[in-house]
CSV table of C-alpha atoms in Angstrom, one decimal:
chain,number,residue,atom,x,y,z
A,1,UNK,CA,17.4,-3.5,24.7
A,2,UNK,CA,15.6,-4.6,21.6
A,3,UNK,CA,14.7,-2.2,18.8
A,4,UNK,CA,11.1,-1.1,18.6
A,5,UNK,CA,9.1,-2.6,15.8
A,6,UNK,CA,7.8,-0.1,13.1
A,7,UNK,CA,4.2,1.0,13.6
A,8,UNK,CA,1.8,-1.0,11.4
A,9,UNK,CA,-1.0,1.2,10.1
A,10,UNK,CA,-2.1,-1.0,7.1
A,11,UNK,CA,-4.5,-3.9,6.9
A,12,UNK,CA,-1.8,-6.3,5.7
A,13,UNK,CA,1.4,-6.3,7.8
A,14,UNK,CA,2.8,-9.0,5.5
A,15,UNK,CA,3.0,-6.7,2.5
A,16,UNK,CA,6.4,-5.4,1.6
A,17,UNK,CA,8.9,-4.7,-1.2
A,18,UNK,CA,8.1,-7.9,-3.1
A,19,UNK,CA,4.3,-7.4,-3.0
A,20,UNK,CA,2.7,-6.6,-6.4
A,21,UNK,CA,-0.2,-4.3,-7.3
A,22,UNK,CA,-2.1,-7.2,-8.7
A,23,UNK,CA,-2.1,-8.9,-5.3
A,24,UNK,CA,-3.1,-5.7,-3.5
A,25,UNK,CA,-6.0,-5.0,-5.8
A,26,UNK,CA,-7.3,-8.5,-5.4
A,27,UNK,CA,-7.3,-8.0,-1.6
A,28,UNK,CA,-9.5,-4.9,-1.8
A,29,UNK,CA,-12.0,-5.6,-4.7
A,30,UNK,CA,-14.9,-3.8,-2.8
A,31,UNK,CA,-12.8,-0.6,-2.7
A,32,UNK,CA,-12.5,-0.7,-6.5
A,33,UNK,CA,-15.9,-1.9,-7.7
A,34,UNK,CA,-18.1,0.9,-8.9
A,35,UNK,CA,-15.4,3.6,-8.3
A,36,UNK,CA,-14.3,6.4,-10.6
A,37,UNK,CA,-10.5,6.6,-10.6
A,38,UNK,CA,-8.4,9.3,-12.2
A,39,UNK,CA,-4.7,8.6,-12.8
A,40,UNK,CA,-2.1,11.0,-14.2
A,41,UNK,CA,1.1,10.0,-16.0
A,42,UNK,CA,-0.2,6.9,-17.6
A,43,UNK,CA,2.1,5.5,-20.3
A,44,UNK,CA,2.9,2.0,-21.6
A,45,UNK,CA,5.5,0.2,-19.6
A,46,UNK,CA,5.3,2.6,-16.7
A,47,UNK,CA,4.1,2.6,-13.2
A,48,UNK,CA,0.8,4.3,-14.3
A,49,UNK,CA,0.1,1.3,-16.6
A,50,UNK,CA,0.8,-1.2,-13.9
A,51,UNK,CA,-1.5,0.7,-11.5
A,52,UNK,CA,-4.5,0.9,-13.8
A,53,UNK,CA,-4.1,-2.7,-15.1
A,54,UNK,CA,-4.3,-3.9,-11.5
A,55,UNK,CA,-7.3,-1.7,-10.8
A,56,UNK,CA,-9.1,-2.6,-14.0
A,57,UNK,CA,-9.4,-6.3,-12.9
A,58,UNK,CA,-12.0,-5.4,-10.3
A,59,UNK,CA,-14.8,-3.6,-12.1
A,60,UNK,CA,-14.3,0.1,-11.5
A,61,UNK,CA,-17.1,2.3,-12.8
A,62,UNK,CA,-14.7,4.4,-14.9
A,63,UNK,CA,-10.9,4.7,-15.3
A,64,UNK,CA,-9.7,8.1,-16.4
A,65,UNK,CA,-6.2,8.0,-17.8
A,66,UNK,CA,-4.3,11.2,-18.3
A,67,UNK,CA,-1.0,11.9,-20.1
A,68,UNK,CA,0.6,14.7,-22.0
A,69,UNK,CA,0.9,12.4,-25.0
A,70,UNK,CA,-2.3,10.6,-26.0
A,71,UNK,CA,-0.4,8.0,-28.0
A,72,UNK,CA,1.2,6.8,-24.8
A,73,UNK,CA,-2.2,6.1,-23.3
A,74,UNK,CA,-3.6,4.3,-26.4
A,75,UNK,CA,-1.5,1.1,-25.8
A,76,UNK,CA,-2.6,1.0,-22.2
A,77,UNK,CA,-6.2,1.4,-23.1
A,78,UNK,CA,-5.9,-1.4,-25.6
A,79,UNK,CA,-4.4,-3.7,-22.9
A,80,UNK,CA,-7.3,-2.9,-20.6
A,81,UNK,CA,-9.9,-3.5,-23.2
A,82,UNK,CA,-8.3,-6.8,-24.2
A,83,UNK,CA,-8.1,-8.1,-20.6
A,84,UNK,CA,-11.3,-6.4,-19.2
A,85,UNK,CA,-13.6,-5.4,-22.1
A,86,UNK,CA,-16.4,-4.3,-19.9
A,87,UNK,CA,-14.4,-1.7,-18.0
A,88,UNK,CA,-15.2,1.9,-19.2
A,89,UNK,CA,-12.0,3.8,-19.9
A,90,UNK,CA,-11.6,7.5,-20.8
A,91,UNK,CA,-8.2,8.8,-22.0
A,92,UNK,CA,-7.4,12.5,-21.7
A,93,UNK,CA,-4.6,14.7,-23.0
A,94,UNK,CA,-3.3,16.6,-20.0
A,95,UNK,CA,-0.3,18.9,-19.9
A,96,UNK,CA,0.7,19.4,-16.3
A,97,UNK,CA,3.0,22.2,-17.4
A,98,UNK,CA,0.0,24.2,-18.7
A,99,UNK,CA,-2.5,25.6,-16.3
A,100,UNK,CA,-4.9,26.2,-19.2
A,101,UNK,CA,-4.7,22.5,-20.1
A,102,UNK,CA,-5.3,21.6,-16.4
A,103,UNK,CA,-8.2,23.9,-16.1
A,104,UNK,CA,-9.9,22.7,-19.3
A,105,UNK,CA,-9.5,19.1,-18.3
A,106,UNK,CA,-10.8,19.6,-14.8
A,107,UNK,CA,-13.8,21.6,-15.9
A,108,UNK,CA,-14.7,19.0,-18.4
A,109,UNK,CA,-14.4,16.1,-15.9
A,110,UNK,CA,-16.3,18.0,-13.3
A,111,UNK,CA,-19.1,18.6,-15.8
A,112,UNK,CA,-19.3,15.3,-17.6
A,113,UNK,CA,-18.3,12.9,-14.8
A,114,UNK,CA,-19.0,14.8,-11.7
A,115,UNK,CA,-17.4,12.4,-9.2
A,116,UNK,CA,-13.9,11.2,-8.6
A,117,UNK,CA,-13.4,8.6,-5.9
A,118,UNK,CA,-9.7,8.2,-6.2
A,119,UNK,CA,-7.2,10.7,-7.7
A,120,UNK,CA,-3.8,9.3,-8.3
A,121,UNK,CA,-1.1,11.9,-9.0
A,122,UNK,CA,1.4,9.6,-10.6
A,123,UNK,CA,3.0,11.8,-13.4
A,124,UNK,CA,6.6,13.0,-12.9
A,125,UNK,CA,9.1,14.8,-15.0
A,126,UNK,CA,12.9,14.6,-14.8
A,127,UNK,CA,14.9,16.9,-17.1
A,128,UNK,CA,18.7,16.2,-17.3
A,129,UNK,CA,19.2,19.8,-18.5
A,130,UNK,CA,18.0,23.1,-17.0
A,131,UNK,CA,14.7,24.3,-18.3
A,132,UNK,CA,12.8,27.2,-16.8
A,133,UNK,CA,9.0,27.3,-17.2
A,134,UNK,CA,8.5,30.8,-18.7
A,135,UNK,CA,5.0,31.2,-17.3
A,136,UNK,CA,6.1,30.8,-13.7
A,137,UNK,CA,9.8,31.4,-14.1
A,138,UNK,CA,10.3,28.1,-12.2
A,139,UNK,CA,12.4,25.0,-12.7
A,140,UNK,CA,10.2,22.7,-14.8
A,141,UNK,CA,10.6,19.7,-12.4
A,142,UNK,CA,9.0,21.9,-9.7
A,143,UNK,CA,6.3,23.5,-11.8
A,144,UNK,CA,5.2,20.1,-13.3
A,145,UNK,CA,5.7,17.7,-10.5
A,146,UNK,CA,4.4,19.9,-7.8
A,147,UNK,CA,2.6,23.0,-9.0
A,148,UNK,CA,0.7,21.2,-11.9
A,149,UNK,CA,-0.7,18.5,-9.5
A,150,UNK,CA,-1.4,21.2,-6.9
A,151,UNK,CA,-3.6,23.1,-9.4
A,152,UNK,CA,-5.2,19.9,-10.8
A,153,UNK,CA,-6.3,18.7,-7.4
A,154,UNK,CA,-7.7,22.2,-6.6
A,155,UNK,CA,-9.7,22.2,-9.9
A,156,UNK,CA,-11.0,18.7,-9.4
A,157,UNK,CA,-12.1,19.3,-5.8
A,158,UNK,CA,-15.8,19.6,-6.7
A,159,UNK,CA,-15.7,16.0,-8.1
A,160,UNK,CA,-13.7,14.7,-5.0
A,161,UNK,CA,-16.2,16.4,-2.7
A,162,UNK,CA,-19.1,14.8,-4.6
A,163,UNK,CA,-17.6,11.4,-4.0
A,164,UNK,CA,-16.8,12.1,-0.3
A,165,UNK,CA,-20.4,13.0,0.4
A,166,UNK,CA,-21.7,9.6,-0.4
A,167,UNK,CA,-18.7,7.4,0.4
A,168,UNK,CA,-17.5,5.6,3.6
A,169,UNK,CA,-15.3,7.7,5.9
A,170,UNK,CA,-12.0,8.8,4.3
A,171,UNK,CA,-12.3,6.4,1.4
A,172,UNK,CA,-12.2,9.2,-1.1
A,173,UNK,CA,-8.5,9.6,-1.7
A,174,UNK,CA,-5.8,11.8,-3.2
A,175,UNK,CA,-2.7,9.6,-3.7
A,176,UNK,CA,0.5,11.5,-4.4
A,177,UNK,CA,3.4,9.5,-5.8
A,178,UNK,CA,6.6,11.0,-4.3
A,179,UNK,CA,9.9,9.3,-4.2
A,180,UNK,CA,12.9,8.3,-2.1
A,181,UNK,CA,14.4,11.4,-3.9
A,182,UNK,CA,12.8,13.5,-1.1
A,183,UNK,CA,16.0,12.6,0.8
A,184,UNK,CA,18.0,14.6,-1.8
A,185,UNK,CA,16.8,18.2,-1.1
A,186,UNK,CA,14.6,20.4,1.1
A,187,UNK,CA,12.5,23.1,-0.5
A,188,UNK,CA,14.9,25.8,-1.6
A,189,UNK,CA,12.6,28.8,-1.1
A,190,UNK,CA,15.5,31.2,-1.8
A,191,UNK,CA,16.6,29.2,-4.8
A,192,UNK,CA,13.8,27.1,-6.3
A,193,UNK,CA,15.6,27.1,-9.7
A,194,UNK,CA,18.9,25.7,-8.3
A,195,UNK,CA,21.0,28.7,-9.4
A,196,UNK,CA,22.9,29.1,-6.2
A,197,UNK,CA,25.5,27.1,-4.3
A,198,UNK,CA,24.2,25.3,-1.2
A,199,UNK,CA,26.4,27.5,1.0
A,200,UNK,CA,24.5,30.6,-0.1
A,201,UNK,CA,21.2,29.3,1.3
A,202,UNK,CA,19.8,29.4,4.8
A,203,UNK,CA,20.9,26.3,6.7
A,204,UNK,CA,17.4,24.8,6.7
A,205,UNK,CA,17.3,24.9,2.9
A,206,UNK,CA,20.6,23.1,2.5
A,207,UNK,CA,20.6,19.3,1.8
A,208,UNK,CA,22.3,16.9,4.1
A,209,UNK,CA,24.6,14.5,2.2
A,210,UNK,CA,23.0,11.1,1.9
A,211,UNK,CA,25.3,8.2,1.0
A,212,UNK,CA,22.4,6.3,-0.7
A,213,UNK,CA,21.9,9.1,-3.2
A,214,UNK,CA,25.4,10.5,-3.5
A,215,UNK,CA,25.9,9.1,-7.0
A,216,UNK,CA,22.7,10.9,-8.1
A,217,UNK,CA,23.0,14.2,-6.4
A,218,UNK,CA,26.4,14.9,-7.8
A,219,UNK,CA,25.3,14.6,-11.4
A,220,UNK,CA,24.9,17.9,-13.3
A,221,UNK,CA,24.7,19.2,-16.8
A,222,UNK,CA,27.3,21.5,-18.5
A,223,UNK,CA,25.8,24.5,-16.8
A,224,UNK,CA,26.2,23.0,-13.3
A,225,UNK,CA,22.5,22.2,-13.0
A,226,UNK,CA,22.0,19.4,-10.5
A,227,UNK,CA,18.9,17.8,-12.0
A,228,UNK,CA,18.5,15.0,-9.5
A,229,UNK,CA,18.5,17.6,-6.7
A,230,UNK,CA,15.9,19.5,-8.6
A,231,UNK,CA,13.8,16.4,-8.9
A,232,UNK,CA,14.3,15.7,-5.2
A,233,UNK,CA,13.1,19.1,-4.3
A,234,UNK,CA,9.9,18.5,-6.3
A,235,UNK,CA,9.4,15.1,-4.6
A,236,UNK,CA,9.8,16.8,-1.2
A,237,UNK,CA,7.2,19.2,-2.4
A,238,UNK,CA,4.9,16.2,-3.0
A,239,UNK,CA,5.1,15.0,0.6
A,240,UNK,CA,4.7,18.4,2.1
A,241,UNK,CA,1.7,19.1,-0.2
A,242,UNK,CA,0.2,15.9,1.0
A,243,UNK,CA,0.6,16.8,4.7
A,244,UNK,CA,-1.1,20.2,4.2
A,245,UNK,CA,-3.8,18.9,1.9
A,246,UNK,CA,-4.7,16.2,4.4
A,247,UNK,CA,-5.3,18.9,7.0
A,248,UNK,CA,-7.4,21.0,4.7
A,249,UNK,CA,-9.7,18.3,3.4
A,250,UNK,CA,-10.1,16.2,6.5
A,251,UNK,CA,-13.4,17.9,7.3
A,252,UNK,CA,-14.6,17.1,3.8
A,253,UNK,CA,-14.1,13.3,4.4
A,254,UNK,CA,-11.1,13.1,2.0
A,255,UNK,CA,-7.8,11.5,2.8
A,256,UNK,CA,-4.4,12.3,1.2
A,257,UNK,CA,-1.5,9.9,1.2
A,258,UNK,CA,2.0,10.1,-0.4
A,259,UNK,CA,4.4,7.3,-1.1
A,260,UNK,CA,7.7,6.1,-2.6
A,261,UNK,CA,6.8,3.5,-5.2
A,262,UNK,CA,10.3,1.9,-5.3
A,263,UNK,CA,12.9,2.1,-8.0
A,264,UNK,CA,12.2,0.7,-11.5
A,265,UNK,CA,15.4,0.6,-13.6
A,266,UNK,CA,13.5,0.9,-16.9
A,267,UNK,CA,12.1,4.3,-15.6
A,268,UNK,CA,15.6,5.6,-15.2
A,269,UNK,CA,16.4,4.5,-18.8
A,270,UNK,CA,13.4,6.5,-20.0
A,271,UNK,CA,14.1,9.6,-17.9
A,272,UNK,CA,17.8,10.0,-18.3
A,273,UNK,CA,18.7,8.0,-21.4
A,274,UNK,CA,20.2,4.5,-21.2
A,275,UNK,CA,23.9,5.6,-21.1
A,276,UNK,CA,23.3,8.2,-18.4
A,277,UNK,CA,21.1,5.8,-16.4
A,278,UNK,CA,23.7,3.1,-16.5
A,279,UNK,CA,26.3,5.5,-15.1
A,280,UNK,CA,24.0,6.6,-12.3
A,281,UNK,CA,22.9,3.2,-11.2
A,282,UNK,CA,26.3,1.4,-11.5
A,283,UNK,CA,27.0,-0.7,-8.5
A,284,UNK,CA,23.5,-0.7,-7.1
A,285,UNK,CA,22.6,-4.3,-6.2
A,286,UNK,CA,19.9,-6.1,-8.3
A,287,UNK,CA,17.6,-6.6,-5.3
A,288,UNK,CA,17.2,-2.8,-5.1
A,289,UNK,CA,15.1,-2.8,-8.2
A,290,UNK,CA,11.4,-3.7,-8.5
A,291,UNK,CA,9.2,-4.9,-11.3
A,292,UNK,CA,6.5,-2.5,-12.5
A,293,UNK,CA,3.8,-4.5,-10.7
A,294,UNK,CA,5.8,-4.3,-7.5
A,295,UNK,CA,6.5,-0.6,-8.0
A,296,UNK,CA,2.7,0.1,-8.3
A,297,UNK,CA,1.8,-1.9,-5.2
A,298,UNK,CA,2.3,0.9,-2.7
A,299,UNK,CA,0.2,3.3,-4.9
A,300,UNK,CA,-2.6,0.7,-4.8
A,301,UNK,CA,-2.3,0.3,-1.0
A,302,UNK,CA,-2.5,4.0,-0.6
A,303,UNK,CA,-5.6,4.2,-2.8
A,304,UNK,CA,-7.6,1.3,-1.3
A,305,UNK,CA,-6.6,0.2,2.2
A,306,UNK,CA,-9.5,1.3,4.5
A,307,UNK,CA,-7.3,1.5,7.5
A,308,UNK,CA,-5.2,4.3,6.0
A,309,UNK,CA,-8.2,6.6,6.3
A,310,UNK,CA,-7.2,7.0,9.9
A,311,UNK,CA,-3.7,8.1,8.9
A,312,UNK,CA,-4.3,10.8,6.3
A,313,UNK,CA,-1.1,12.7,5.5
A,314,UNK,CA,1.1,9.6,6.0
A,315,UNK,CA,3.9,8.6,3.7
A,316,UNK,CA,4.3,5.0,2.6
A,317,UNK,CA,7.2,2.9,1.4
A,318,UNK,CA,7.1,-0.8,0.5
A,319,UNK,CA,3.4,-0.9,1.2
A,320,UNK,CA,3.9,0.2,4.9
A,321,UNK,CA,4.5,3.4,6.8
A,322,UNK,CA,7.7,5.0,5.5
A,323,UNK,CA,10.3,7.5,6.8
A,324,UNK,CA,10.6,11.1,5.6
A,325,UNK,CA,13.5,13.4,5.8
A,326,UNK,CA,12.9,16.1,8.5
A,327,UNK,CA,12.5,18.7,5.8
A,328,UNK,CA,9.9,16.6,4.0
A,329,UNK,CA,7.6,16.3,7.0
A,330,UNK,CA,7.8,19.7,8.6
A,331,UNK,CA,4.2,21.0,9.0
A,332,UNK,CA,5.3,24.7,9.1
A,333,UNK,CA,7.2,24.2,5.8
A,334,UNK,CA,4.2,22.4,4.3
A,335,UNK,CA,2.0,25.4,5.2
A,336,UNK,CA,4.5,27.8,3.7
A,337,UNK,CA,4.8,25.8,0.5
A,338,UNK,CA,1.0,25.9,0.1
A,339,UNK,CA,1.0,29.7,0.4
A,340,UNK,CA,4.0,30.0,-2.1
A,341,UNK,CA,2.2,27.7,-4.6
A,342,UNK,CA,-1.0,29.8,-4.4
A,343,UNK,CA,1.1,32.9,-5.0
A,344,UNK,CA,2.7,31.5,-8.1
A,345,UNK,CA,-0.7,30.6,-9.6
A,346,UNK,CA,-2.2,33.9,-8.6
A,347,UNK,CA,0.6,35.9,-10.2
A,348,UNK,CA,0.1,33.9,-13.4
A,349,UNK,CA,-3.6,34.6,-13.4
A,350,UNK,CA,-5.0,31.3,-12.1
């Protein structure tokens, strides 16, 4: 009996791991021209840069580039201006760990721009040492990677809705950059800060050992904090958030799609430090790694492919439909996470 072929839900079945964002953007110029696109986590030599450079080549109305550190955006803006001098670019200082910063940015964009056609939630934080966000009393990976983007999207909803009212069906998009790291951990509702042993948690909150990620999930700091598991929990939160968001905004003509961009070795160097990254990735074959342009390709597919409007809530990997861990695709858990996220924001006064 032959194995069933994976379901093809995109316009280009030939796209895969080797496809670049530049190629994808060139295939969908009409989905970029005249669009206002907001991207978080833009920094030189990162996936955010590769994403916006690919999009800039096809006449967007406005690119809004957000980062916690404005100097990290400046070099990207200069590259865009050099290659595409007619493309309007706006850089914004955005701290996803600060609801005040998020609120101020969103209110300003809603007032001065008024329409966002594509929102790409690309920013992500990995801390190799335990750090608890004092405002929420939450692990920073979770508060920034999930809760910050959750609140940003909520605050930008008026601009997304304005786009959706005058756009083709489901072409207004929220694109959530998750990760293969969703395989590393469920949502630990009883231990969001990773302070307990797995055996102390309900069975549905315990991770299942994964050989692919074993070298990463065992890594911990001096206090026993398993930072890649914490990161994995936040990436699971990204996929669950996308699933619930897709349900809630379907009637508004907005689609939500999550994805794994692929692994970029230079990103590991930046996040963990070169020595630590070398230790974690030792033995991984060279073909596992992507270039930045290849890493950004799945993001651009999620943002532009018209066929994906019929599959809001889906998770992509290598430019096609991907596979989630059971805990990262459970609709009941997604609804629970949404409620918990709202509670944290409400308790903090937002």
